[in-house]
PDB file of C-alpha atoms in Angstrom:
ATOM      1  CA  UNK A 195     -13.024   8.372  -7.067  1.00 74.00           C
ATOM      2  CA  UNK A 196     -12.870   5.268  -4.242  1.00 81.00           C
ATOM      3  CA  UNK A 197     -12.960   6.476  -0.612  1.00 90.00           C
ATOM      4  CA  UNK A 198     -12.105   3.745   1.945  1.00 95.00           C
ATOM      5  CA  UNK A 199     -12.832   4.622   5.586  1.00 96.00           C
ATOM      6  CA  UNK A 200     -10.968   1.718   7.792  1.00 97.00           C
ATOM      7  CA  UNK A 201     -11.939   1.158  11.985  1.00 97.00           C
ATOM      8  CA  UNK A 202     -10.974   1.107  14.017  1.00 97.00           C
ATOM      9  CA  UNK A 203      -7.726   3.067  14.162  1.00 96.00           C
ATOM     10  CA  UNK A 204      -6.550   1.031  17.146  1.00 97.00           C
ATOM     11  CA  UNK A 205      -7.647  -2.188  18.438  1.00 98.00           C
ATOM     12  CA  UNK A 206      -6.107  -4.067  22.025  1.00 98.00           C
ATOM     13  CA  UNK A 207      -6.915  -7.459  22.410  1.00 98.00           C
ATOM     14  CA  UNK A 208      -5.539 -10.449  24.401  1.00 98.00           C
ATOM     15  CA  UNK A 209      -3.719 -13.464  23.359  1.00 98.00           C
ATOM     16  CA  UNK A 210      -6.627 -15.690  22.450  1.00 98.00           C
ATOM     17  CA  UNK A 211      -9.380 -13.717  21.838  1.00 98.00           C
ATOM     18  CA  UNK A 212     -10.863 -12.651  18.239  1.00 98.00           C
ATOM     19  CA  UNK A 213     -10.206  -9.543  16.301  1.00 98.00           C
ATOM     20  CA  UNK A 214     -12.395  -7.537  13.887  1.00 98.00           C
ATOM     21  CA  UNK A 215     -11.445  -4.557  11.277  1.00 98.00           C
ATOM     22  CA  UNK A 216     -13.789  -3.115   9.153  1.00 98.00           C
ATOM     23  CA  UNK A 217     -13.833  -1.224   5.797  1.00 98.00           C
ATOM     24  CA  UNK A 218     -16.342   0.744   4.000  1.00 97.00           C
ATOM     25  CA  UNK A 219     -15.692   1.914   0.495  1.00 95.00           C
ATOM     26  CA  UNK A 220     -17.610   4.479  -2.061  1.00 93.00           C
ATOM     27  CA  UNK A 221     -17.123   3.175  -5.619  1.00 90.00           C
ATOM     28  CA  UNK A 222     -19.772  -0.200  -6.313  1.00 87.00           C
ATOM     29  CA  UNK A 223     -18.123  -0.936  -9.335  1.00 87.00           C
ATOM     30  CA  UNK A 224     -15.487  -2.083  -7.312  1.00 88.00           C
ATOM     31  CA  UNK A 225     -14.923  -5.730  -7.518  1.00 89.00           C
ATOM     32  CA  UNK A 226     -11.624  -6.490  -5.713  1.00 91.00           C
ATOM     33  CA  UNK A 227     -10.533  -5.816  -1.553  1.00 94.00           C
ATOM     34  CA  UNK A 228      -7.123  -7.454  -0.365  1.00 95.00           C
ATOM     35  CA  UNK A 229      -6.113  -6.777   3.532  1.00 97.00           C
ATOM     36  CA  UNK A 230      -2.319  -5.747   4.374  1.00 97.00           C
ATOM     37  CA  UNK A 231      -0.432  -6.483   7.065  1.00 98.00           C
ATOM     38  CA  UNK A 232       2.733  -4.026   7.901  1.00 96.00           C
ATOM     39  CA  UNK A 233       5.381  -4.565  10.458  1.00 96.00           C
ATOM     40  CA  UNK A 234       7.447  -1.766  11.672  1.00 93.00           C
ATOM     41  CA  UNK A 235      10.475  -0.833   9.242  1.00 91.00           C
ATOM     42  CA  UNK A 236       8.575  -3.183   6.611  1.00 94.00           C
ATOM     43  CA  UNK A 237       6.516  -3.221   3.666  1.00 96.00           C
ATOM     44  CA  UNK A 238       2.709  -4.116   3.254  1.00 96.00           C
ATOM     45  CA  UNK A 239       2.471  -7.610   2.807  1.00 96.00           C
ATOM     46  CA  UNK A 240      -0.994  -9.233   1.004  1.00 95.00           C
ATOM     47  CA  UNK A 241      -2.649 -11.312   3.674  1.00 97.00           C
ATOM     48  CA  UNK A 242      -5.997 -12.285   2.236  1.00 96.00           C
ATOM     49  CA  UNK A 243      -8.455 -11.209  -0.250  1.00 94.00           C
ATOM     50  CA  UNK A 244     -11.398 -11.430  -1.639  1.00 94.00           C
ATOM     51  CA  UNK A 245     -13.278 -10.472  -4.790  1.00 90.00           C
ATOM     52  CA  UNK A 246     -16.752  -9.816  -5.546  1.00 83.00           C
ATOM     53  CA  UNK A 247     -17.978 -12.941  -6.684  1.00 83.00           C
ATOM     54  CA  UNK A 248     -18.231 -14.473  -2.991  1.00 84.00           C
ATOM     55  CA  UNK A 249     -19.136 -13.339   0.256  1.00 91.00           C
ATOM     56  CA  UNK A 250     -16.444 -14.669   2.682  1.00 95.00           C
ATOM     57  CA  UNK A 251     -12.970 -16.192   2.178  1.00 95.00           C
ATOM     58  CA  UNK A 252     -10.807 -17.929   4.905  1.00 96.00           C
ATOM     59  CA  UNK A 253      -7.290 -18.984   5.277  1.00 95.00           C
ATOM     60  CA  UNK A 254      -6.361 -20.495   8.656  1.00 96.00           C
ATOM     61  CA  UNK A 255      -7.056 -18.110  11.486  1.00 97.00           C
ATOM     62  CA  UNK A 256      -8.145 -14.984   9.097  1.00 98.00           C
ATOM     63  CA  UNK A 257     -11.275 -14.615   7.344  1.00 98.00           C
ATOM     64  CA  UNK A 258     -12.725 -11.757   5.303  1.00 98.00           C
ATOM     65  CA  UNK A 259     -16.398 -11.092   4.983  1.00 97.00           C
ATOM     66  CA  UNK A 260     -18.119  -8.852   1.538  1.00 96.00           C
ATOM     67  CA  UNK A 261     -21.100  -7.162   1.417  1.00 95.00           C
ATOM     68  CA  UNK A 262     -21.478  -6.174  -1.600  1.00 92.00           C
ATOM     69  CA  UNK A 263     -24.916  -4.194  -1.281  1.00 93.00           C
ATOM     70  CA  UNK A 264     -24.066  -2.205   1.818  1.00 94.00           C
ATOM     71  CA  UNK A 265     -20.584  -1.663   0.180  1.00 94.00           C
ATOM     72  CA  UNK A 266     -18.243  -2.645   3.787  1.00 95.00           C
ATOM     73  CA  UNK A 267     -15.511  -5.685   3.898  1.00 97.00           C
ATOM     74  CA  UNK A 268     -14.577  -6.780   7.042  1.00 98.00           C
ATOM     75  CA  UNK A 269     -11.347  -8.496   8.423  1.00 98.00           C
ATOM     76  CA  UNK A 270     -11.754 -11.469  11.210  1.00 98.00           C
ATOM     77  CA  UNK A 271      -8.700 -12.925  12.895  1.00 98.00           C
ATOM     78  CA  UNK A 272      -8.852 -15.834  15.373  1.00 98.00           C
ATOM     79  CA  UNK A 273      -7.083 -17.091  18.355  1.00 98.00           C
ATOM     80  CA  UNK A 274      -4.966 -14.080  18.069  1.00 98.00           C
ATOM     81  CA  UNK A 275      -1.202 -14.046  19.031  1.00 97.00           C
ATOM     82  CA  UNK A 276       1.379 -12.054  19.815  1.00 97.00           C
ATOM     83  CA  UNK A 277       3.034 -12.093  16.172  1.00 97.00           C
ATOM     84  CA  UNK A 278      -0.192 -10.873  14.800  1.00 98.00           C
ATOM     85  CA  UNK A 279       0.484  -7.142  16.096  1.00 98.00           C
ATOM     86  CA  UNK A 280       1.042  -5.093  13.391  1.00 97.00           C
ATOM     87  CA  UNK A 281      -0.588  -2.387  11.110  1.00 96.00           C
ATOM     88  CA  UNK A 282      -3.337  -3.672   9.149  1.00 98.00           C
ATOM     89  CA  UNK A 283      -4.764  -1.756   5.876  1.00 97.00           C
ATOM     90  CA  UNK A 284      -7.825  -2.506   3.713  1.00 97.00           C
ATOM     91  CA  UNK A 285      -7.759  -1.464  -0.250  1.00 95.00           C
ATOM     92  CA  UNK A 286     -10.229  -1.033  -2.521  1.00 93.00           C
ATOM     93  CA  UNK A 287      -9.110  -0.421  -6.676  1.00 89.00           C
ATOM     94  CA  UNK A 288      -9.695   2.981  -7.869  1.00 86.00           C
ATOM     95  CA  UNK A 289     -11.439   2.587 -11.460  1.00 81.00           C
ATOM     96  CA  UNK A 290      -8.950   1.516 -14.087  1.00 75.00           C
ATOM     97  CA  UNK A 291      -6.275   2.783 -11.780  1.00 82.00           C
ATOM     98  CA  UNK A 292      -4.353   2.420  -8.064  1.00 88.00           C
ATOM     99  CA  UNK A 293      -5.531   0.885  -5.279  1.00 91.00           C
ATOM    100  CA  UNK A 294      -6.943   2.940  -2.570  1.00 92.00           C
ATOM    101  CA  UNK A 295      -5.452   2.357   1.379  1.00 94.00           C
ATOM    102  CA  UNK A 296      -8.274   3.199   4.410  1.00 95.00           C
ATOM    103  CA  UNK A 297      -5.978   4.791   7.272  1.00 94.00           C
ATOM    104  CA  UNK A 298      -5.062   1.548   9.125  1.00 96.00           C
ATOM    105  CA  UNK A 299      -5.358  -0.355  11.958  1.00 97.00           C
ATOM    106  CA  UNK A 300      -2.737  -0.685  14.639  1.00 97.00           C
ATOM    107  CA  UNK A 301      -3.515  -4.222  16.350  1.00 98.00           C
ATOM    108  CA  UNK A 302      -1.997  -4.835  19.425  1.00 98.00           C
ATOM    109  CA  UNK A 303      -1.714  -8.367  21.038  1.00 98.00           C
ATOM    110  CA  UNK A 304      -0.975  -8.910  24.675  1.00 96.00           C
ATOM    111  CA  UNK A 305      -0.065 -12.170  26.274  1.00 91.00           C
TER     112      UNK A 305
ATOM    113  CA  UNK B  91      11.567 -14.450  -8.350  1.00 55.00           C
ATOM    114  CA  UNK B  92      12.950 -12.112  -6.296  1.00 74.00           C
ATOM    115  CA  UNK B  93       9.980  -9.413  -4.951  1.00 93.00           C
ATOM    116  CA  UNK B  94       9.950  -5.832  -5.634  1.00 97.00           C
ATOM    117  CA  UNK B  95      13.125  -4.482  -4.512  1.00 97.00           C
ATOM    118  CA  UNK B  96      13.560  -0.570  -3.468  1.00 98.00           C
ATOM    119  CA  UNK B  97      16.838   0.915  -3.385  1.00 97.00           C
ATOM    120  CA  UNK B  98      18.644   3.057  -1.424  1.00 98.00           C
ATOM    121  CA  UNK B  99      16.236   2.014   1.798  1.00 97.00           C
ATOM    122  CA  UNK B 100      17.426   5.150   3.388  1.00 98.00           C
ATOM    123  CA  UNK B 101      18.515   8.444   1.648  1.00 98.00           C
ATOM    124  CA  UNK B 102      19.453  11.732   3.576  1.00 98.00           C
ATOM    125  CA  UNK B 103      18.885  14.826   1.868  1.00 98.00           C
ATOM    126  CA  UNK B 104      19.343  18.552   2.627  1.00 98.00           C
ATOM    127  CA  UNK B 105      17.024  20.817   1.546  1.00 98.00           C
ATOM    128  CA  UNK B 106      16.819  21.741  -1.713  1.00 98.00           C
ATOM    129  CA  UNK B 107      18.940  18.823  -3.067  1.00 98.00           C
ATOM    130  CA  UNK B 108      17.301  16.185  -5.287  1.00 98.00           C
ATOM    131  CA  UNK B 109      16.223  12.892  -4.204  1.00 98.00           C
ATOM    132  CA  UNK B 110      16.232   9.730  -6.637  1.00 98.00           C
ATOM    133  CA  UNK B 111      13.955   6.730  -5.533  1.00 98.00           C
ATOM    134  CA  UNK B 112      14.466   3.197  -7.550  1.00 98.00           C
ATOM    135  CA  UNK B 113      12.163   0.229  -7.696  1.00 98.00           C
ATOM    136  CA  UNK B 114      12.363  -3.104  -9.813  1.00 97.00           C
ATOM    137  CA  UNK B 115       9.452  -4.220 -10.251  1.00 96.00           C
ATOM    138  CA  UNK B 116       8.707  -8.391  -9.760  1.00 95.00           C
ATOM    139  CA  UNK B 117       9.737 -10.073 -12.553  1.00 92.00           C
ATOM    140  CA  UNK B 118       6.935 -10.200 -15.390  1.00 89.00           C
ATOM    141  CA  UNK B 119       5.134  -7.383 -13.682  1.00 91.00           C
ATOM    142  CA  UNK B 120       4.280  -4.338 -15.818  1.00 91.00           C
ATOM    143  CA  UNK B 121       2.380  -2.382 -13.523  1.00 93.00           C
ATOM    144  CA  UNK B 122       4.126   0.012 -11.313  1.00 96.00           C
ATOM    145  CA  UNK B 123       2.381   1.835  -8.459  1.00 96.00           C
ATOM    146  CA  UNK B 124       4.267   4.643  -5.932  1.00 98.00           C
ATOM    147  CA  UNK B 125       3.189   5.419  -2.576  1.00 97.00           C
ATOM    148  CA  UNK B 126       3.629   7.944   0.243  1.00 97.00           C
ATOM    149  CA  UNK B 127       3.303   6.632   3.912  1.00 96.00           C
ATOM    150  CA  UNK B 128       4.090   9.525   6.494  1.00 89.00           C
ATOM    151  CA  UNK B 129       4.964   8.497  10.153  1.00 78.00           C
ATOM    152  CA  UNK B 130       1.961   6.844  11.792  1.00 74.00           C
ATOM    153  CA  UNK B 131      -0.344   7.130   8.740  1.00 79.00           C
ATOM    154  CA  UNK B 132      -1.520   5.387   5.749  1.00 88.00           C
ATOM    155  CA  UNK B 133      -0.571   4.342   2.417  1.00 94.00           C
ATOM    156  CA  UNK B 134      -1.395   7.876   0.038  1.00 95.00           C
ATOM    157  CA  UNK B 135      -1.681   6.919  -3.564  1.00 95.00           C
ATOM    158  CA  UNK B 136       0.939   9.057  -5.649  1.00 97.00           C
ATOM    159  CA  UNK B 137       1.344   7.469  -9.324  1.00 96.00           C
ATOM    160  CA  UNK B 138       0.873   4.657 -11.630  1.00 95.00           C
ATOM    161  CA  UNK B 139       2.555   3.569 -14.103  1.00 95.00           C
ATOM    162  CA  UNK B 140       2.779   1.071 -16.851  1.00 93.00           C
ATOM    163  CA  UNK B 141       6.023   1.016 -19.106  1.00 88.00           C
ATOM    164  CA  UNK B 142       6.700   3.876 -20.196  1.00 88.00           C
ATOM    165  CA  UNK B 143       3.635   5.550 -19.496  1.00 94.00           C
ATOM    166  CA  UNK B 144       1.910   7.496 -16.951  1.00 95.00           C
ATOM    167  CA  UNK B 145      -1.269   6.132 -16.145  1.00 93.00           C
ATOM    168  CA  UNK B 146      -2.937   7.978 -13.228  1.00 94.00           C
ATOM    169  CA  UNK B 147      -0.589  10.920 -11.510  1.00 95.00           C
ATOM    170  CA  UNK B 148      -3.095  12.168  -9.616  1.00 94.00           C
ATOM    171  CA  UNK B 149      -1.892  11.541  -6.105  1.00 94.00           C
ATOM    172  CA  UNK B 150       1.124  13.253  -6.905  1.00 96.00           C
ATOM    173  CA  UNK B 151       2.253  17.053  -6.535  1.00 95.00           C
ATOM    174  CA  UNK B 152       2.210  19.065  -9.615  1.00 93.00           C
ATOM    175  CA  UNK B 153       5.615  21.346  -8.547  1.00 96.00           C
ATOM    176  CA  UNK B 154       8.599  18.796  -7.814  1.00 98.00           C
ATOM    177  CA  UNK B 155       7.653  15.356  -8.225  1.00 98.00           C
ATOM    178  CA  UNK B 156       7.981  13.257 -11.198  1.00 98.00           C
ATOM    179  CA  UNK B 157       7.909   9.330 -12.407  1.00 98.00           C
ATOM    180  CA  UNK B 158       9.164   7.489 -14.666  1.00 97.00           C
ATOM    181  CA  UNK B 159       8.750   3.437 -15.766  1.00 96.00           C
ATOM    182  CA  UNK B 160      11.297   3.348 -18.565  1.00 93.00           C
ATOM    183  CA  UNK B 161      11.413   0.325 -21.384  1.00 90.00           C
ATOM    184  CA  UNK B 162      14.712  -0.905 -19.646  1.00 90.00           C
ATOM    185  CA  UNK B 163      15.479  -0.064 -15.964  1.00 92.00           C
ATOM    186  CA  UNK B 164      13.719   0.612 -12.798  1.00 96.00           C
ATOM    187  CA  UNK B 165      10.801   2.873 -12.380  1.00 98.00           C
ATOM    188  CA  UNK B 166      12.455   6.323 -10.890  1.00 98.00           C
ATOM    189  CA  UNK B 167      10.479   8.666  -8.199  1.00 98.00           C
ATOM    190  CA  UNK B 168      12.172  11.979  -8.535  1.00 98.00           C
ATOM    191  CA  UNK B 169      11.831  14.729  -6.019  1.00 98.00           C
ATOM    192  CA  UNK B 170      13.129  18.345  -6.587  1.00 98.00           C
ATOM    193  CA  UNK B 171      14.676  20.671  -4.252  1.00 98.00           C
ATOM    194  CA  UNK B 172      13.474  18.683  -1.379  1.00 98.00           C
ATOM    195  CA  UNK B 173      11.749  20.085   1.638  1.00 97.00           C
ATOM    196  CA  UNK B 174      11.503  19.127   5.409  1.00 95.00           C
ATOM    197  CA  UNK B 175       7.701  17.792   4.830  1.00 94.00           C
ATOM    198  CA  UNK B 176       8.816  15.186   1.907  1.00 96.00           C
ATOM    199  CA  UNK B 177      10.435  13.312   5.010  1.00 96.00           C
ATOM    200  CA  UNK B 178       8.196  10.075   4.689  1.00 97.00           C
ATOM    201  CA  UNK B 179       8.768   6.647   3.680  1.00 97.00           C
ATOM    202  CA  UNK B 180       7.774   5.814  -0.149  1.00 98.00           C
ATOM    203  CA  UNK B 181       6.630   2.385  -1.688  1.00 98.00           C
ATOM    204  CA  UNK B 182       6.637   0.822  -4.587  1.00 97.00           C
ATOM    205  CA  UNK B 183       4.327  -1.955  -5.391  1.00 96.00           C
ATOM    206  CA  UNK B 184       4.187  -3.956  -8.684  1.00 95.00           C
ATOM    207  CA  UNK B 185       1.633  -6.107 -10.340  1.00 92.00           C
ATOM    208  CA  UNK B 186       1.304  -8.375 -13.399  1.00 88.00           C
ATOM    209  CA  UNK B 187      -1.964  -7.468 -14.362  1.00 79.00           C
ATOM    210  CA  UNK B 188      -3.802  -4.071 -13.631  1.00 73.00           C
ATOM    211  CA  UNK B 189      -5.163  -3.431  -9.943  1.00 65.00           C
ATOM    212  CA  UNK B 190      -8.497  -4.948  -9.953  1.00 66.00           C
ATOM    213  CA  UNK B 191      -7.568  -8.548 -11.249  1.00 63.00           C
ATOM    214  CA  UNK B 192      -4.586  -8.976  -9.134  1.00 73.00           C
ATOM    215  CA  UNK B 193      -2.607  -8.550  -5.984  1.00 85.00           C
ATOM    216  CA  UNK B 194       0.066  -5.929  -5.957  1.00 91.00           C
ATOM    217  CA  UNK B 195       3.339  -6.874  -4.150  1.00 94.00           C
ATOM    218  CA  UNK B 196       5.413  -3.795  -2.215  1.00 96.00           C
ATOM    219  CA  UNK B 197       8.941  -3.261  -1.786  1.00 97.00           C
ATOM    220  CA  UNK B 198      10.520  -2.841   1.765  1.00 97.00           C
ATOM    221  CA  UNK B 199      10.228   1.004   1.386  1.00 97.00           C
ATOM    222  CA  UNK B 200      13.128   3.883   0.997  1.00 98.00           C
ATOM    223  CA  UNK B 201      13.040   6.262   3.727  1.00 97.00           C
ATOM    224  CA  UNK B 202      13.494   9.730   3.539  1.00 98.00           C
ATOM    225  CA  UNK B 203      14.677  11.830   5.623  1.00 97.00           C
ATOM    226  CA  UNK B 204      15.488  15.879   4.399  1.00 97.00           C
ATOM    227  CA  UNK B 205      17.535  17.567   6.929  1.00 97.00           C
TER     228      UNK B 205
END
């Protein structure tokens, strides 16, 4: 079945500068990786994704990146700010089934 | 369309008592998916489910734990004579389509907490 490894666990960056999570996943028939975002005492909430058809998607100050042969995703999020600390996951579809969660990020802006 | 709602968000339980866990589903969304999240970790994968059937259970316990997606209703995530390590908080997410085409949407979460 998918395995989704997710790093780091914890990332500290300062208001302004750039922030990068990366995925690796196991199954190549796997066509599909969306990034959460979770806020404490919230759900996951979709915040980008991307399927396997292209190589990098943007929306504003987050971008995901696909790499299809070495099988790793990558989160990028600009100009950071305070508001964007939170828990981020990366998924990857189990075939015919769930999706699969890495472990999560916990990113952590300072001003 | 209101998202996937989860009800009760809290629920305290003494051992051995049952715990009932509701979700709606988005409206037009078929596809029900359960997951455990335990303090400071990640999203486990317990069940899917399509209505009225079980598609893949295999994140869930075999002793205890059961789902259901009825034809009419919420999708119910039943838990048996509950112990001190089923304290976690449990998500629902729906989808209209099955997980590779689409995005799934989660719920706010019930927490539970066994005492």
């Amino acid at each position: 079945g998918e395995n989704v490894e997710q790093h780091p666990s914890t990332l500290s960056v300062q208001e302004g500068d750039s922030a990068v999570i990366k995925c690796t996943y196991s199954d190549s028939a796997s066509n599909y990786f969306p990034w959460y975002k979770q806020e404490l005492g919230k759900g996951p909430q979709l915040i980008i994704d991307i399927r396997s058809n292209v190589g990098e998607k943007k929306d504003q100050r987050i971008a995901v990146t696909l790499n299809k042969t070495a099988k790793h995703f990558s989160l990028h999020i600009t100009e950071t700010q305070p508001e964007d600390s939170a828990v981020y996951f990366c998924a990857a579809p189990k075939a015919g089934t769930a999706l699969i969660f890495g472990k999560g990020t916990t990113l952590s802006v300072s001003s | 369309n209101a998202g996937v709602m989860q009800n009760p968000r809290h629920l305290v339980r003494r051992r051995g008592q049952e715990a009932r866990l509701r979700c709606s589903p988005m409206k037009g969304h078929s596809h029900v998916y359960w997951y455990r999240q335990l303090p400071e970790e990640g999203l486990k994968f317990m069940v899917y489910l399509q209505k009225e059937n079980i598609i893949d259970e295999s994140g869930m316990p075999k002793e205890r734990f059961s789902a259901e997606f009825p034809k009419e209703g919420p999708s119910i995530l039943r838990i048996q004579q509950v112990v001190r390590g089923d304290s976690a908080a449990y998500f629902c997410a729906s989808s209209p389509l099955a997980p590779e085409g689409t995005e799934a949407f989660f719920g706010q979460g019930t927490r539970l907490t066994v005492v």
